[in-house]
Amino acid sequence: MSVRSVLIVDAANVVGSVPDGWWRDRKGAAERLRDQLAGRDAGEEVILVVEGAARGVESVAGVRVESAPGSGDDLIVELAAAHADRPCTVVTADRALRERVRAHGAGCVGPRTVRPA
């Protein structure tokens, strides 16, 4: 039986990577990203981490949404540590966050991996 990989997506960083007016409706932008992610490979667990004004976005089939009670980065690090026993990739361009999750064995890719410009 193969081990299911985990993809943890930094919603604020990914949404903010494309200047499409996301700042006018942060929750709606996070919902659109969630819906894009829902079509990904079913062999991968997708976790979308939201924070601030995007809190309250609901999970859908294929994407578990986690609302950070405080810092989204801190929750992403916690999730990476919790999934250190299986392949884990974090989607973010945040250099400091990349260093923090790599300390737990997670790989990192940029926002364009899941949201082309």
XYZ file of N, CA, C and O in Angstrom:
468
model
N 0.844 -1.175 0.000
C 0.000 0.000 0.000
C 0.892 1.242 0.000
O 1.810 1.372 0.789
N 0.621 2.161 -0.905
C 1.465 3.356 -1.002
C 1.042 4.402 0.021
O -0.113 4.462 0.439
N 1.987 5.214 0.411
C 1.744 6.281 1.369
C 1.219 7.496 0.622
O 1.795 7.919 -0.383
N 0.138 8.042 1.093
C -0.482 9.212 0.465
C 0.309 10.465 0.830
O 0.574 10.735 1.997
N 0.694 11.235 -0.164
C 1.449 12.468 0.100
C 0.511 13.581 0.564
O -0.708 13.510 0.380
N 1.095 14.597 1.167
C 0.342 15.730 1.694
C 0.825 17.002 1.006
O 2.029 17.226 0.875
N -0.116 17.818 0.587
C 0.176 19.130 0.011
C -0.460 20.169 0.924
O -1.682 20.187 1.098
N 0.364 21.003 1.547
C -0.126 22.055 2.441
C 0.038 23.378 1.713
O 1.134 23.732 1.290
N -1.068 24.105 1.551
C -1.068 25.323 0.762
C -1.255 26.544 1.661
O -2.234 26.636 2.416
N -0.325 27.478 1.573
C -0.368 28.755 2.278
C -1.306 29.679 1.485
O -0.895 30.343 0.545
N -2.583 29.689 1.845
C -3.596 30.413 1.062
C -3.254 31.888 0.898
O -3.342 32.425 -0.210
N -2.862 32.553 1.968
C -2.584 33.989 1.885
C -1.457 34.273 0.900
O -1.540 35.205 0.089
N -0.429 33.463 0.934
C 0.713 33.669 0.049
C 0.369 33.358 -1.402
O 0.734 34.104 -2.306
N -0.354 32.281 -1.619
C -0.711 31.891 -2.984
C -1.709 32.874 -3.583
O -1.542 33.337 -4.715
N -2.744 33.223 -2.834
C -3.741 34.186 -3.330
C -3.067 35.526 -3.621
O -3.338 36.160 -4.640
N -2.167 35.942 -2.750
C -1.483 37.220 -2.911
C -0.469 37.260 -4.040
O 0.052 38.322 -4.377
N -0.199 36.116 -4.649
C 0.812 36.066 -5.711
C 0.296 36.592 -7.051
O 1.090 36.816 -7.962
N -1.008 36.769 -7.166
C -1.605 37.269 -8.410
C -2.457 38.489 -8.076
O -3.439 38.375 -7.345
N -2.092 39.667 -8.591
C -2.833 40.896 -8.257
C -4.140 41.000 -9.051
O -4.263 41.747 -10.004
N -5.139 40.224 -8.594
C -6.414 40.182 -9.310
C -7.565 40.792 -8.514
O -8.728 40.522 -8.797
N -7.239 41.599 -7.509
C -8.265 42.224 -6.681
C -8.648 41.397 -5.473
O -9.620 41.703 -4.785
N -7.867 40.372 -5.147
C -8.158 39.486 -4.025
C -8.368 40.240 -2.714
O -9.105 39.795 -1.852
N -7.727 41.384 -2.555
C -7.784 42.141 -1.297
C -9.178 42.694 -1.015
O -9.490 43.044 0.112
N -10.027 42.757 -2.024
C -11.391 43.247 -1.815
C -12.299 42.167 -1.224
O -13.347 42.478 -0.663
N -11.915 40.901 -1.382
C -12.718 39.780 -0.887
C -11.787 38.607 -0.595
O -11.673 37.673 -1.379
N -11.128 38.677 0.539
C -10.130 37.657 0.884
C -10.747 36.267 1.036
O -10.177 35.275 0.597
N -11.930 36.207 1.647
C -12.590 34.910 1.820
C -12.977 34.333 0.456
O -12.753 33.153 0.187
N -13.544 35.158 -0.415
C -13.918 34.692 -1.756
C -12.708 34.224 -2.546
O -12.772 33.227 -3.270
N -11.588 34.935 -2.410
C -10.362 34.532 -3.111
C -9.872 33.182 -2.601
O -9.448 32.329 -3.383
N -9.961 32.964 -1.284
C -9.543 31.681 -0.711
C -10.488 30.565 -1.166
O -10.041 29.442 -1.435
N -11.773 30.868 -1.295
C -12.725 29.866 -1.787
C -12.436 29.495 -3.240
O -12.513 28.316 -3.610
N -12.084 30.469 -4.056
C -11.739 30.172 -5.450
C -10.490 29.295 -5.530
O -10.422 28.352 -6.328
N -9.499 29.593 -4.692
C -8.296 28.762 -4.659
C -8.652 27.350 -4.207
O -8.201 26.364 -4.803
N -9.457 27.249 -3.165
C -9.896 25.931 -2.683
C -10.541 25.128 -3.812
O -10.242 23.961 -4.004
N -11.405 25.788 -4.575
C -12.103 25.100 -5.657
C -11.144 24.665 -6.766
O -11.326 23.599 -7.362
N -10.109 25.463 -7.033
C -9.086 25.067 -8.010
C -8.334 23.828 -7.518
O -8.035 22.913 -8.280
N -8.035 23.818 -6.227
C -7.281 22.709 -5.647
C -8.090 21.419 -5.604
O -7.526 20.327 -5.636
N -9.403 21.531 -5.545
C -10.267 20.353 -5.423
C -10.139 19.419 -6.619
O -10.412 18.228 -6.503
N -9.680 19.909 -7.744
C -9.541 19.083 -8.933
C -8.210 18.359 -9.044
O -7.936 17.716 -10.048
N -7.372 18.448 -8.023
C -6.043 17.821 -8.082
C -6.124 16.312 -7.916
O -7.170 15.755 -7.621
N -4.978 15.667 -8.034
C -4.817 14.219 -7.898
C -5.428 13.709 -6.593
O -5.079 14.177 -5.512
N -6.310 12.748 -6.714
C -6.979 12.191 -5.539
C -6.024 11.389 -4.653
O -6.361 11.079 -3.518
N -4.841 11.069 -5.145
C -3.874 10.323 -4.357
C -3.093 11.188 -3.392
O -2.194 10.720 -2.710
N -3.463 12.443 -3.317
C -2.735 13.410 -2.489
C -3.734 14.073 -1.536
O -4.819 14.459 -1.926
N -3.350 14.191 -0.276
C -4.181 14.918 0.694
C -3.842 16.403 0.568
O -2.677 16.783 0.684
N -4.837 17.237 0.339
C -4.624 18.673 0.180
C -5.186 19.392 1.400
O -6.358 19.219 1.747
N -4.332 20.208 2.019
C -4.734 21.017 3.172
C -4.495 22.481 2.822
O -3.364 22.870 2.520
N -5.535 23.281 2.856
C -5.457 24.716 2.576
C -5.518 25.452 3.905
O -6.490 25.311 4.649
N -4.480 26.221 4.218
C -4.437 26.963 5.477
C -4.823 28.408 5.216
O -4.195 29.101 4.420
N -5.906 28.839 5.898
C -6.398 30.211 5.766
C -6.230 30.928 7.100
O -6.137 30.306 8.155
N -6.200 32.250 7.019
C -6.040 33.066 8.220
C -6.758 34.392 8.029
O -7.194 34.714 6.915
N -6.871 35.160 9.088
C -7.444 36.501 9.003
C -8.840 36.513 8.418
O -9.700 35.716 8.791
N -9.068 37.416 7.468
C -10.386 37.600 6.865
C -10.851 36.396 6.070
O -12.030 36.299 5.724
N -9.971 35.460 5.787
C -10.360 34.260 5.039
C -10.798 33.127 5.966
O -11.232 32.074 5.492
N -10.724 33.333 7.270
C -11.176 32.287 8.197
C -12.644 31.976 7.926
O -13.418 32.850 7.584
N -13.008 30.742 8.113
C -14.398 30.349 7.925
C -14.673 29.718 6.578
O -15.788 29.276 6.315
N -13.660 29.649 5.707
C -13.832 28.947 4.441
C -14.035 27.468 4.778
O -13.300 26.900 5.578
N -15.045 26.869 4.171
C -15.388 25.474 4.449
C -14.553 24.506 3.617
O -14.143 24.832 2.503
N -14.353 23.323 4.142
C -13.711 22.249 3.397
C -14.670 21.743 2.323
O -15.888 21.883 2.459
N -14.109 21.169 1.274
C -14.890 20.516 0.217
C -14.228 19.181 -0.076
O -13.103 18.933 0.374
N -14.906 18.346 -0.847
C -14.314 17.062 -1.220
C -12.964 17.309 -1.889
O -12.862 18.089 -2.831
N -11.934 16.690 -1.350
C -10.597 16.812 -1.926
C -9.723 17.886 -1.307
O -8.519 17.905 -1.534
N -10.310 18.784 -0.507
C -9.518 19.845 0.128
C -10.011 20.062 1.557
O -11.168 20.435 1.784
N -9.116 19.816 2.509
C -9.417 20.119 3.911
C -8.934 21.535 4.186
O -7.772 21.855 3.930
N -9.805 22.380 4.686
C -9.430 23.761 5.003
C -9.212 23.864 6.503
O -10.054 23.442 7.297
N -8.064 24.420 6.871
C -7.720 24.659 8.270
C -7.634 26.168 8.488
O -6.857 26.846 7.813
N -8.447 26.684 9.404
C -8.411 28.110 9.742
C -7.451 28.317 10.893
O -7.650 27.761 11.982
N -6.421 29.107 10.670
C -5.431 29.375 11.714
C -6.017 30.320 12.750
O -6.533 31.378 12.391
N -5.951 29.963 14.017
C -6.463 30.855 15.058
C -5.585 32.091 15.234
O -6.036 33.118 15.727
N -4.355 31.990 14.799
C -3.398 33.094 14.874
C -2.626 33.152 13.565
O -3.207 33.329 12.505
N -1.346 32.916 13.645
C -0.474 32.955 12.469
C -0.690 31.732 11.577
O -0.579 30.590 12.037
N -0.966 31.991 10.304
C -1.074 30.899 9.341
C 0.241 30.163 9.215
O 0.266 28.937 9.082
N 1.350 30.888 9.253
C 2.666 30.260 9.144
C 2.895 29.265 10.274
O 3.408 28.171 10.054
N 2.519 29.640 11.498
C 2.708 28.736 12.636
C 1.901 27.456 12.453
O 2.395 26.357 12.743
N 0.671 27.572 11.963
C -0.153 26.384 11.734
C 0.447 25.519 10.628
O 0.466 24.288 10.731
N 0.963 26.133 9.584
C 1.591 25.375 8.496
C 2.785 24.586 9.021
O 2.965 23.413 8.679
N 3.590 25.191 9.877
C 4.730 24.486 10.471
C 4.237 23.316 11.325
O 4.788 22.207 11.251
N 3.182 23.529 12.114
C 2.618 22.451 12.935
C 2.143 21.294 12.058
O 2.376 20.125 12.370
N 1.471 21.628 10.961
C 0.968 20.585 10.058
C 2.117 19.839 9.383
O 2.059 18.612 9.241
N 3.152 20.559 8.973
C 4.314 19.905 8.367
C 4.964 18.945 9.358
O 5.333 17.824 9.002
N 5.079 19.365 10.609
C 5.669 18.508 11.643
C 4.789 17.282 11.885
O 5.293 16.165 12.035
N 3.473 17.477 11.885
C 2.546 16.372 12.123
C 2.546 15.347 10.989
O 2.188 14.193 11.198
N 2.960 15.775 9.799
C 2.979 14.878 8.642
C 4.409 14.503 8.225
O 4.639 14.114 7.083
N 5.339 14.595 9.154
C 6.745 14.312 8.851
C 6.984 12.840 8.507
O 8.021 12.499 7.947
N 6.004 11.988 8.792
C 6.148 10.559 8.522
C 5.767 10.170 7.097
O 5.812 9.002 6.738
N 5.392 11.151 6.276
C 5.028 10.868 4.888
C 5.462 12.023 3.997
O 5.797 13.090 4.500
N 5.487 11.819 2.688
C 5.908 12.907 1.798
C 5.002 14.128 1.968
O 3.778 14.025 1.897
N 5.622 15.279 2.212
C 4.878 16.502 2.479
C 5.506 17.651 1.699
O 6.718 17.831 1.728
N 4.650 18.409 1.009
C 5.105 19.569 0.252
C 4.290 20.779 0.690
O 3.070 20.694 0.811
N 4.971 21.896 0.903
C 4.310 23.142 1.271
C 4.398 24.095 0.083
O 5.466 24.266 -0.508
N 3.263 24.707 -0.244
C 3.202 25.671 -1.338
C 3.241 27.073 -0.740
O 2.287 27.511 -0.089
N 4.363 27.767 -0.943
C 4.534 29.136 -0.460
C 5.778 29.736 -1.105
O 6.686 29.012 -1.504
N 5.788 31.053 -1.169
C 6.991 31.756 -1.626
C 7.710 32.407 -0.445
O 8.744 33.037 -0.614
N 7.161 32.259 0.736
C 7.697 32.876 1.953
C 8.984 32.158 2.359
O 8.951 30.998 2.785
N 10.108 32.838 2.227
C 11.416 32.207 2.488
C 11.571 31.735 3.933
O 12.096 30.653 4.179
N 11.132 32.546 4.878
C 11.261 32.155 6.281
C 10.408 30.925 6.581
O 10.846 30.012 7.290
N 9.210 30.882 6.032
C 8.343 29.722 6.232
C 8.956 28.490 5.583
O 8.923 27.397 6.160
N 9.545 28.644 4.423
C 10.199 27.514 3.749
C 11.277 26.904 4.637
O 11.372 25.683 4.769
N 12.077 27.743 5.259
C 13.132 27.243 6.152
C 12.536 26.490 7.336
O 13.034 25.434 7.721
N 11.453 27.034 7.886
C 10.830 26.411 9.057
C 10.263 25.032 8.734
O 10.415 24.101 9.521
N 9.598 24.877 7.588
C 8.996 23.573 7.270
C 10.042 22.572 6.791
O 9.891 21.368 7.018
N 11.092 23.061 6.159
C 12.167 22.150 5.730
C 12.822 21.490 6.935
O 13.324 20.367 6.840
N 12.819 22.171 8.078
C 13.377 21.598 9.305
C 12.600 20.351 9.739
O 13.107 19.534 10.510
N 11.381 20.190 9.222
C 10.555 19.015 9.524
C 10.507 18.043 8.351
O 9.678 17.134 8.316
N 11.374 18.255 7.367
C 11.475 17.341 6.244
C 10.537 17.629 5.083
O 10.489 16.860 4.118
N 9.783 18.716 5.135
C 8.857 19.050 4.053
C 9.607 19.652 2.869
O 10.592 20.364 3.045
N 9.113 19.378 1.685
C 9.615 20.031 0.494
C 8.816 21.306 0.271
O 7.780 21.517 0.908
N 9.282 22.152 -0.622
C 8.591 23.418 -0.886
C 8.534 23.687 -2.381
O 9.483 23.385 -3.100
N 7.418 24.264 -2.799
C 7.245 24.714 -4.174
C 6.575 26.085 -4.133
O 5.967 26.463 -3.132
N 6.695 26.813 -5.224
C 6.135 28.154 -5.288
C 4.660 28.169 -5.647
O 4.094 27.162 -6.093
N 4.027 29.329 -5.468
C 2.599 29.495 -5.738
C 2.163 29.115 -7.152
O 1.058 28.616 -7.356
N 3.023 29.319 -8.140
C 2.628 29.018 -9.528
C 2.404 27.529 -9.755
O 1.829 27.121 -10.765
N 2.849 26.715 -8.826
C 2.611 25.273 -8.923
C 1.109 24.986 -8.899
O 0.633 24.066 -9.553
N 0.368 25.767 -8.104
C -1.071 25.541 -7.963
C -1.922 26.667 -8.527
O -3.120 26.514 -8.707
N -1.294 27.814 -8.814
C -2.053 28.951 -9.321
C -1.214 29.704 -10.335
O -0.525 30.681 -10.013
N -1.273 29.278 -11.587
C -0.495 29.970 -12.627
C -0.895 31.439 -12.735
O -2.063 31.772 -12.548
N 0.068 32.278 -13.044
C -0.199 33.722 -13.154
C -1.031 34.033 -14.378
O -1.113 33.315 -15.316
